[in-house]
mmCIF file of C-alpha atoms in Angstrom:
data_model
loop_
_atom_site.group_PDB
_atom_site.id
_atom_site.type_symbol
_atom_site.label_atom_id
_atom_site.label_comp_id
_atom_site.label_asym_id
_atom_site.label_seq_id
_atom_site.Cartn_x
_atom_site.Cartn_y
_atom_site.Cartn_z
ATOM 1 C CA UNK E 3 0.000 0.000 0.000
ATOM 2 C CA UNK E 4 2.538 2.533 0.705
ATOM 3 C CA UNK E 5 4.232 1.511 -1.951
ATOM 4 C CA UNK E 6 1.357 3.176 -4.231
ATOM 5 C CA UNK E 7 0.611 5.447 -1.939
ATOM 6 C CA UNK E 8 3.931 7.153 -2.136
ATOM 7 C CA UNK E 9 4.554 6.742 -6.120
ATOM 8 C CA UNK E 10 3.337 10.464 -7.036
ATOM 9 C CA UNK E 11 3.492 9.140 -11.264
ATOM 10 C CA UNK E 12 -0.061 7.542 -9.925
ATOM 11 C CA UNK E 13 -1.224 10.522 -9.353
ATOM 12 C CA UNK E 14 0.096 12.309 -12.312
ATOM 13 C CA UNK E 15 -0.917 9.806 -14.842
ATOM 14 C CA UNK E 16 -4.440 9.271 -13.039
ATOM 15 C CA UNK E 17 -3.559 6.152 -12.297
ATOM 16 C CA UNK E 18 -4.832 5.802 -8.814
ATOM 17 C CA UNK E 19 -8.531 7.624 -7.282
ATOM 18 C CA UNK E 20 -9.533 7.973 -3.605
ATOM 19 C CA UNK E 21 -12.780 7.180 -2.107
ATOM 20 C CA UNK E 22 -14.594 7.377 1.621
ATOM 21 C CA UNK E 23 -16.988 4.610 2.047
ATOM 22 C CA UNK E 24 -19.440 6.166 4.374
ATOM 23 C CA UNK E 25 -23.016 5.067 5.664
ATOM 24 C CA UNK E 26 -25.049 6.304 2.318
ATOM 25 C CA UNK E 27 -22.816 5.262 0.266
ATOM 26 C CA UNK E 28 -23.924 2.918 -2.883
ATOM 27 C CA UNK E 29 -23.679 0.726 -5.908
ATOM 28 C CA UNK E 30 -24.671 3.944 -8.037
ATOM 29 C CA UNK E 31 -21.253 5.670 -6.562
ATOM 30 C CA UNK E 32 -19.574 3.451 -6.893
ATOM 31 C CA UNK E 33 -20.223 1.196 -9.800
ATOM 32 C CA UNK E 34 -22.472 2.744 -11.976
ATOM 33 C CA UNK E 35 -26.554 3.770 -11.073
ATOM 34 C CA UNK E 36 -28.890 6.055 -12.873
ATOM 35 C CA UNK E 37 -28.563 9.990 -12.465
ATOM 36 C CA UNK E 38 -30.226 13.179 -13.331
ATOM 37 C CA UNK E 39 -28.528 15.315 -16.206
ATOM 38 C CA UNK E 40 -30.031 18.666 -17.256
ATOM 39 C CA UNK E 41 -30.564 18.514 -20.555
ATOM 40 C CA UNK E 42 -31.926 21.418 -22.882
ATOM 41 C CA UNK E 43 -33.622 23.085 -20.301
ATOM 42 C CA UNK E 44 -34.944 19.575 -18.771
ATOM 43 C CA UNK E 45 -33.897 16.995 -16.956
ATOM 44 C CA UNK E 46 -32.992 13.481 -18.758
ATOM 45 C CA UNK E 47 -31.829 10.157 -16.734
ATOM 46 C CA UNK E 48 -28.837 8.516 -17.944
ATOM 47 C CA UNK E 49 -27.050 5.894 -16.917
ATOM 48 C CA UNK E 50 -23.565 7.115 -15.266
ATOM 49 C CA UNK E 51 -20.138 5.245 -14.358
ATOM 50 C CA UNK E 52 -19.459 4.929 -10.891
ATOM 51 C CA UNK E 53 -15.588 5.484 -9.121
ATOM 52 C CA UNK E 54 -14.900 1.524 -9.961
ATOM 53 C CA UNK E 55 -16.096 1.133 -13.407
ATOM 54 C CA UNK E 56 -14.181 4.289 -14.827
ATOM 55 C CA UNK E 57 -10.552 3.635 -13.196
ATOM 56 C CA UNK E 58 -11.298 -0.249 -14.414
ATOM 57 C CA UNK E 59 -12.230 0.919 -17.769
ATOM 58 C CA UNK E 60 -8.921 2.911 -17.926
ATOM 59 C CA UNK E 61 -6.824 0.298 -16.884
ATOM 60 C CA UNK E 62 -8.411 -2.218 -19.277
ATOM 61 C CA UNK E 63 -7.643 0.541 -21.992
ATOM 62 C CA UNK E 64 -3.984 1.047 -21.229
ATOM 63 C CA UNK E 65 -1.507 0.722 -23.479
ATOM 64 C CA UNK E 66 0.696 -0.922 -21.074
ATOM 65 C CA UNK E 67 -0.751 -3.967 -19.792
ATOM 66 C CA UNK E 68 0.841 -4.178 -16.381
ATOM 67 C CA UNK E 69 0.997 -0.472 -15.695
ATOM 68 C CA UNK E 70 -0.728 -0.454 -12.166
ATOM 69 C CA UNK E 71 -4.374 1.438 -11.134
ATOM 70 C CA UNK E 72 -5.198 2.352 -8.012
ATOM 71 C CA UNK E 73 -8.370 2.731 -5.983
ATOM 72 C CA UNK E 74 -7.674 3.372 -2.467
ATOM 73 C CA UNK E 75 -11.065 2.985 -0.010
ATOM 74 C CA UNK E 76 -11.179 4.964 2.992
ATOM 75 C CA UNK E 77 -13.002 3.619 5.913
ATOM 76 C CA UNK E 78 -13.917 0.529 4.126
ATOM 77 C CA UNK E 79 -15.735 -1.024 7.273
ATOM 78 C CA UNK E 80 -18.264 2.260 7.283
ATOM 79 C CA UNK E 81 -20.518 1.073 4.541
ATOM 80 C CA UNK E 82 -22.791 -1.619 3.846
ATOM 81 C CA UNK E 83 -20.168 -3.679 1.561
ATOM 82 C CA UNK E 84 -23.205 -5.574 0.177
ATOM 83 C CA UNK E 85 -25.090 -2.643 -1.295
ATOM 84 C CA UNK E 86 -21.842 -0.953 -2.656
ATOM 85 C CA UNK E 87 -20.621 -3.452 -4.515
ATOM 86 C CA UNK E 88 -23.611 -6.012 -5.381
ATOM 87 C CA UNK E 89 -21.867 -9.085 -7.656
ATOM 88 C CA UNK E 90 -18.943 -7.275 -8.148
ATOM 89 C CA UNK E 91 -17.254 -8.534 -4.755
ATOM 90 C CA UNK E 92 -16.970 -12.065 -6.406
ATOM 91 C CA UNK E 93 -14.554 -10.135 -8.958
ATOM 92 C CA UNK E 94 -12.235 -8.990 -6.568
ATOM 93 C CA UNK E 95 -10.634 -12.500 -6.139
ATOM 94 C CA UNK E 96 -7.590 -13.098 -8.254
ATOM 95 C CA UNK E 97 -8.411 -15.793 -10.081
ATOM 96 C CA UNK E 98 -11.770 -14.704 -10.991
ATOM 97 C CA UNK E 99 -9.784 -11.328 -12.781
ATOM 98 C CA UNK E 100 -9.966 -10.791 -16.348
ATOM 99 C CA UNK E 101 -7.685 -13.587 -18.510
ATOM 100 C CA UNK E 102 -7.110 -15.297 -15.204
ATOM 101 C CA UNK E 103 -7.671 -18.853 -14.852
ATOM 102 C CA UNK E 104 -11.531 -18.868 -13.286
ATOM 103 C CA UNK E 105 -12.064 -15.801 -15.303
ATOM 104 C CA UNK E 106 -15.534 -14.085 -13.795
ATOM 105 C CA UNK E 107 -17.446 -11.761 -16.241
ATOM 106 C CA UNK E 108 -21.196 -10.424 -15.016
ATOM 107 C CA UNK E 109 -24.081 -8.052 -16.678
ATOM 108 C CA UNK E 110 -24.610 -4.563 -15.054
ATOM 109 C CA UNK E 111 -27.853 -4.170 -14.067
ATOM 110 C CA UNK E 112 -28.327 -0.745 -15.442
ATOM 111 C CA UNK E 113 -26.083 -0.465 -18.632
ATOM 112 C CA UNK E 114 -26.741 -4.097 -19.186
ATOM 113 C CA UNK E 115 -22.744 -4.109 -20.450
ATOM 114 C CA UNK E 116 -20.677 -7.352 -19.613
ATOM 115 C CA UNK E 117 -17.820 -6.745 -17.485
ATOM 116 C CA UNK E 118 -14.457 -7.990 -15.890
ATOM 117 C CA UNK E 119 -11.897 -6.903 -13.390
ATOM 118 C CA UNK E 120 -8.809 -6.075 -14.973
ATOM 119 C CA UNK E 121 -5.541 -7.709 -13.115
ATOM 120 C CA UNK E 122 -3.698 -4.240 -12.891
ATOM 121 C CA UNK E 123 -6.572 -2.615 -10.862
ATOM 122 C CA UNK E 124 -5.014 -2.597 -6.937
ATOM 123 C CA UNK E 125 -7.956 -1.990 -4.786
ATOM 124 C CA UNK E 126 -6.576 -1.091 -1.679
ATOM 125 C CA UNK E 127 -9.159 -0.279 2.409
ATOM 126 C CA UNK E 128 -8.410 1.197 5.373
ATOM 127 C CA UNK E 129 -9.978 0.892 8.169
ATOM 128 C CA UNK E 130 -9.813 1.821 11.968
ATOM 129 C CA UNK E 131 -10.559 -1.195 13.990
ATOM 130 C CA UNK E 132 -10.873 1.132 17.291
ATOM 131 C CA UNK E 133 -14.087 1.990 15.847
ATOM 132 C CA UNK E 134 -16.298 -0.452 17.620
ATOM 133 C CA UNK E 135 -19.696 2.266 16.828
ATOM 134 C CA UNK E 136 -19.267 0.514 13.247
ATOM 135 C CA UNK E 137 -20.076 -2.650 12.132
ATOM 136 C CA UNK E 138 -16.345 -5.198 11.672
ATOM 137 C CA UNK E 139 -15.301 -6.065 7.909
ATOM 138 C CA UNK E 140 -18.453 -7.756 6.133
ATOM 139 C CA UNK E 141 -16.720 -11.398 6.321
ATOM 140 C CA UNK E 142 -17.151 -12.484 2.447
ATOM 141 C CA UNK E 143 -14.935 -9.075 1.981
ATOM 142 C CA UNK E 144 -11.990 -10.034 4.572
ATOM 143 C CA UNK E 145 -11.473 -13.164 3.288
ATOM 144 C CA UNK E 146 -10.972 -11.551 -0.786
ATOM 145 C CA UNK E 147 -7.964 -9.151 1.376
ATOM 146 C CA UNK E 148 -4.595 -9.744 2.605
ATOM 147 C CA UNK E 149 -4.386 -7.767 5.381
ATOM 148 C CA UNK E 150 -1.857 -5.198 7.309
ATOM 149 C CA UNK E 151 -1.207 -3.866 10.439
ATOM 150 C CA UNK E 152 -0.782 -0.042 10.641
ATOM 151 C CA UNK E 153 0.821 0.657 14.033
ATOM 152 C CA UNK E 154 1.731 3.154 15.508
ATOM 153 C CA UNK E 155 5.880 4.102 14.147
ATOM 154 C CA UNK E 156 7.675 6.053 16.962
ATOM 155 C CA UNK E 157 10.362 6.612 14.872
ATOM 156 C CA UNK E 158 9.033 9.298 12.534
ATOM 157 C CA UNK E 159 8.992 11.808 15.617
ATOM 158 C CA UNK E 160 12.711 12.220 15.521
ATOM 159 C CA UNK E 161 12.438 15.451 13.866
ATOM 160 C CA UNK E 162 9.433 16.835 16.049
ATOM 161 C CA UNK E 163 11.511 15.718 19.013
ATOM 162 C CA UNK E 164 14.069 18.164 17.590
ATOM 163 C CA UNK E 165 11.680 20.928 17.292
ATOM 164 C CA UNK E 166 10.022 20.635 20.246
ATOM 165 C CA UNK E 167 12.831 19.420 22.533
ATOM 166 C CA UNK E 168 10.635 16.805 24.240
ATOM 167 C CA UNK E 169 11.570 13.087 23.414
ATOM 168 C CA UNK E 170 8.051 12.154 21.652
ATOM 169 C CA UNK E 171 9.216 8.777 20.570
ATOM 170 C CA UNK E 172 9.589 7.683 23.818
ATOM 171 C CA UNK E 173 6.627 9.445 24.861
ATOM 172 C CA UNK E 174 4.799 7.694 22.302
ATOM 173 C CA UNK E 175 5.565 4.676 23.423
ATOM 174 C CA UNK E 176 5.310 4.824 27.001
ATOM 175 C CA UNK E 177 1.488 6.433 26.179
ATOM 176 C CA UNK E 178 0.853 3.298 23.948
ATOM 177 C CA UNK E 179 2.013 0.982 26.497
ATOM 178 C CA UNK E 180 -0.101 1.918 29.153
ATOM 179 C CA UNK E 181 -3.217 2.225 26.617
ATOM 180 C CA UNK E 182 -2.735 -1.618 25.540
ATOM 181 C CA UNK E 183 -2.265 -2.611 29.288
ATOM 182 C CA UNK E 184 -5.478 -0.322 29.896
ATOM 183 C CA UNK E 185 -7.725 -1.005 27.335
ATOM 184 C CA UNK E 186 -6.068 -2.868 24.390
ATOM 185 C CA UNK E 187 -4.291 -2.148 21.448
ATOM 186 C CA UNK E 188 -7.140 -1.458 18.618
ATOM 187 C CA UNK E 189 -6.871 1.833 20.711
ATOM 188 C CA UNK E 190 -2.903 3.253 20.606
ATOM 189 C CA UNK E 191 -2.386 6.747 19.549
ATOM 190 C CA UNK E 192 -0.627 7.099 16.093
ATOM 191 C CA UNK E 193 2.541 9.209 15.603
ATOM 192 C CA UNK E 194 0.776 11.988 13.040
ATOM 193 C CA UNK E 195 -0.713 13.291 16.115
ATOM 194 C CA UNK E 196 2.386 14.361 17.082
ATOM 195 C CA UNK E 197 4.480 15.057 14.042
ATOM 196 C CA UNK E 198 3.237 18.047 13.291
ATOM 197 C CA UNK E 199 4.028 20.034 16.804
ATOM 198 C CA UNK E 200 6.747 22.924 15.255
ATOM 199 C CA UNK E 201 7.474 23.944 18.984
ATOM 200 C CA UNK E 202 6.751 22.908 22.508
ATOM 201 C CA UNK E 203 4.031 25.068 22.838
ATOM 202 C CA UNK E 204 2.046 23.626 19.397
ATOM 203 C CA UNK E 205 2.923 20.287 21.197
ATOM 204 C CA UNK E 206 1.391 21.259 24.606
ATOM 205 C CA UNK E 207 -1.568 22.460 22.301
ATOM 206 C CA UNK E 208 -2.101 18.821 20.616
ATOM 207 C CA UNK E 209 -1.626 17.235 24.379
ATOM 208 C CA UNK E 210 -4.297 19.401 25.341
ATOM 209 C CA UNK E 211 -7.088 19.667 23.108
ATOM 210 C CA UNK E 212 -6.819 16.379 21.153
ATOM 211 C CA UNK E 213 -4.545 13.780 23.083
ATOM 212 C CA UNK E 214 -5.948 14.065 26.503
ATOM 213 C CA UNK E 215 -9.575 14.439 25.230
ATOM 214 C CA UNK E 216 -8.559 11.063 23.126
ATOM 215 C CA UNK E 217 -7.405 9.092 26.264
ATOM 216 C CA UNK E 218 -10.522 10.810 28.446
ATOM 217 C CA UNK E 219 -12.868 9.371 25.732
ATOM 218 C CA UNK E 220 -11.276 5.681 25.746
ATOM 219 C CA UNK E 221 -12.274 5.702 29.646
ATOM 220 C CA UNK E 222 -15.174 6.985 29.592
ATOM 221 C CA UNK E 223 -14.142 10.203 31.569
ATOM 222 C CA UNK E 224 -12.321 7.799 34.477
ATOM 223 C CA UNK E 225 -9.924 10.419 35.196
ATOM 224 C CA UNK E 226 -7.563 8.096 37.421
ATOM 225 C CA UNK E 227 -6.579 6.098 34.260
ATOM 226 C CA UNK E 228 -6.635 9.222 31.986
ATOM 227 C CA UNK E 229 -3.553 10.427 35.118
ATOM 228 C CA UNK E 230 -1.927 6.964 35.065
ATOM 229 C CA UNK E 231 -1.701 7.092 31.046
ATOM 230 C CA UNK E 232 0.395 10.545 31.449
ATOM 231 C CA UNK E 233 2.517 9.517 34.409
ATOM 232 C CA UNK E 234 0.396 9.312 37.255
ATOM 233 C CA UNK E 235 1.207 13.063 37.934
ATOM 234 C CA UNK E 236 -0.750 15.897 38.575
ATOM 235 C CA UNK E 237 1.639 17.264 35.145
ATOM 236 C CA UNK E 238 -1.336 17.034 33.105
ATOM 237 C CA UNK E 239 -4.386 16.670 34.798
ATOM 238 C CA UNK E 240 -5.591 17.409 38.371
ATOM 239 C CA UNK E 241 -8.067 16.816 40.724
ATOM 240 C CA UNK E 242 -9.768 19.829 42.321
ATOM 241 C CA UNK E 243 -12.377 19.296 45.385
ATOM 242 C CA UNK E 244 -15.583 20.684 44.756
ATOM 243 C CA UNK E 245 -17.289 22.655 48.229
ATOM 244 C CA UNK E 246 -19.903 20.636 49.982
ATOM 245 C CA UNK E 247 -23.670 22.380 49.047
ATOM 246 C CA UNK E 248 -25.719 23.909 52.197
ATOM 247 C CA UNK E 249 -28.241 22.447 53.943
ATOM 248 C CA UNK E 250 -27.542 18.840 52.897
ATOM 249 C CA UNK E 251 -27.957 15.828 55.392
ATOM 250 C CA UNK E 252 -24.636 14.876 57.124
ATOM 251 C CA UNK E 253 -25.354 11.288 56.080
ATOM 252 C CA UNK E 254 -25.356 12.794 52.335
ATOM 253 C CA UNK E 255 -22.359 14.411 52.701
ATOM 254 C CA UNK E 256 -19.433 12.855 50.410
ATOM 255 C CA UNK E 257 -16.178 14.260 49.223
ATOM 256 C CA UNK E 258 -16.618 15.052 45.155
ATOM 257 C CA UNK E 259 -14.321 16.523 43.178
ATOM 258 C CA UNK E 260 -14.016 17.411 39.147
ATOM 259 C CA UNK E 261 -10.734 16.469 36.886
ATOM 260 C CA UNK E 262 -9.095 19.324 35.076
ATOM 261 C CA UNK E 263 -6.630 19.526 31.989
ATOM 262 C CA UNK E 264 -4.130 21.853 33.070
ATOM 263 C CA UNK E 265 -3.332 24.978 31.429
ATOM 264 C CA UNK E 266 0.438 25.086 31.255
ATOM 265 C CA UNK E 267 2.942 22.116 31.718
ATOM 266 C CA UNK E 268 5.614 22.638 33.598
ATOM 267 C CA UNK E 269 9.207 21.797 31.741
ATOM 268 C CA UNK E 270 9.264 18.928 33.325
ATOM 269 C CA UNK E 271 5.815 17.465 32.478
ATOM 270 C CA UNK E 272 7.019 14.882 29.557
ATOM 271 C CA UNK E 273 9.707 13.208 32.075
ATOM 272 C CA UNK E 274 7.211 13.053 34.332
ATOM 273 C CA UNK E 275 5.256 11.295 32.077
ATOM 274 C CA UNK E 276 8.239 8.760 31.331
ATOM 275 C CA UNK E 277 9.395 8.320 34.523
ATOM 276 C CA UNK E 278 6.150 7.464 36.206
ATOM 277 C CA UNK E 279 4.900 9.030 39.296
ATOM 278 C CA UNK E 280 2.572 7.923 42.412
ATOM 279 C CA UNK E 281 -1.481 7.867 41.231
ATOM 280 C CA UNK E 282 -3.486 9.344 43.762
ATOM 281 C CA UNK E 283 -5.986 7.250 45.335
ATOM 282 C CA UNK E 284 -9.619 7.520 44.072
ATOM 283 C CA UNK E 285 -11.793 9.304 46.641
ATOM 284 C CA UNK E 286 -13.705 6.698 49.210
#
């Protein structure tokens, strides 16, 4: 995938098309439906390619056979597979590719045209398995994929480590360690969230409003492993007691207290974080 993904004479030539698969999403975007064209005035229905059908048709039409196409799905998992691609997922299988050896060819249902899967057309998904609000990968789909693990690559924060002269790639993966201990690790935080910090203070801005909110969200706003995550210091987050109402029943009475992302880090906030501190104990 990165492979293609990186190869900018794709792009260039036309040679490789992005998609989001979302909830709405259908056979008519993708493969080919029926759409409204004005037409003198009026409107006339016509029968339109979809995303698939035109980057297939141009690979088919090259003039170099194994020059490679490109369609790269994003979020594969968020639509219904079944609906967006009909009898076109029996095509994606190798062998059932056009001049392969169980060659597959089926009728369109709208342009009635016959039609293969050319062997130089790379479809490529991604998907974020951390997402448990959607549905997994529709199982006659994983099985027509090979399949590869994205993780997390602490090693690409060497420069923002420079720039911000905080040691993010062992940040990173102290934070990640704790989070697969914690929850598991479908739910590690990826390096671009931290790549892009040009100082310290960008990077205490991405710790701030996205990280912590991240980590918050993961534990459903249980603030002691949100603190044990970043250290188990008060660095990041801390604890302030709220005052007891008026008037309230003695046998009512209980300490409470509300969590707080700090506004400024001290300097020494990300050793803190890697050298581990003392959690304090949850209120009785």
């Amino acid at each position: 995938m990165t492979r293609y993904l990186c190869d900018c004479t794709l792009v260039a030539a036309g040679r490789i098309e992005f998609v989001t698969f979302h909830q709405s999403f259908g056979y008519e975007e993708f493969v080919e439906g029926i759409r409204p064209v004005v037409e003198g005035g009026g409107v006339a229905y016509r029968v339109q390619d979809g995303i698939l059908k035109r980057l297939a048709e141009a690979a088919r039409n090259t003039q170099q056979p194994t020059e490679p196409f490109v369609l790269v799905i994003d979020e594969i998992n968020r639509a219904n597979i079944s609906k967006v691609m009909g009898e076109l997922i029996t095509l994606l299988e190798e062998d059932k590719r056009q001049d392969a050896e169980n060659e597959v060819e089926v009728t369109l249902p709208y342009s009635r045209e016959r039609f293969r899967l050319p062997a130089n057309l790379h479809i490529l998904g991604t998907m974020n398995t951390a997402d448990r609000s959607i549905a997994l990968l529709d199982t006659a789909l994983r099985r027509r994929f090979e399949f590869e693990e994205m993780a997390p690559d602490a090693s690409l924060l060497d420069e923002a480590a420079v720039r911000t002269g905080v040691d993010l790639p062992r940040v990173l993966t102290a934070i990640n360690e704790r989070l697969e201990y914690l929850v598991d690790r479908d739910h590690l935080l990826g390096h671009a969230w931290l790549m892009q910090a040009r100082d310290r203070s960008e990077l205490d801005t991405i710790m701030r409003r996205k990280v912590i909110p991240l980590i918050a969200e993961y534990f459903y706003d249980d603030w002691h492993k949100v603190q044990s995550v970043l250290g188990g210091t008060d660095d990041f987050v801390e604890r302030h007691d709220l005052p007891e109402p008026p008037g309230l029943d003695p046998d009512m009475v209980e300490g409470r207290y509300r969590w707080v992302v700090r506004q400024e880090f001290g300097e020494e906030a990300y050793k803190a974080l890697l050298r581990g501190g003392p959690i304090q104990p949850a209120a009785e």
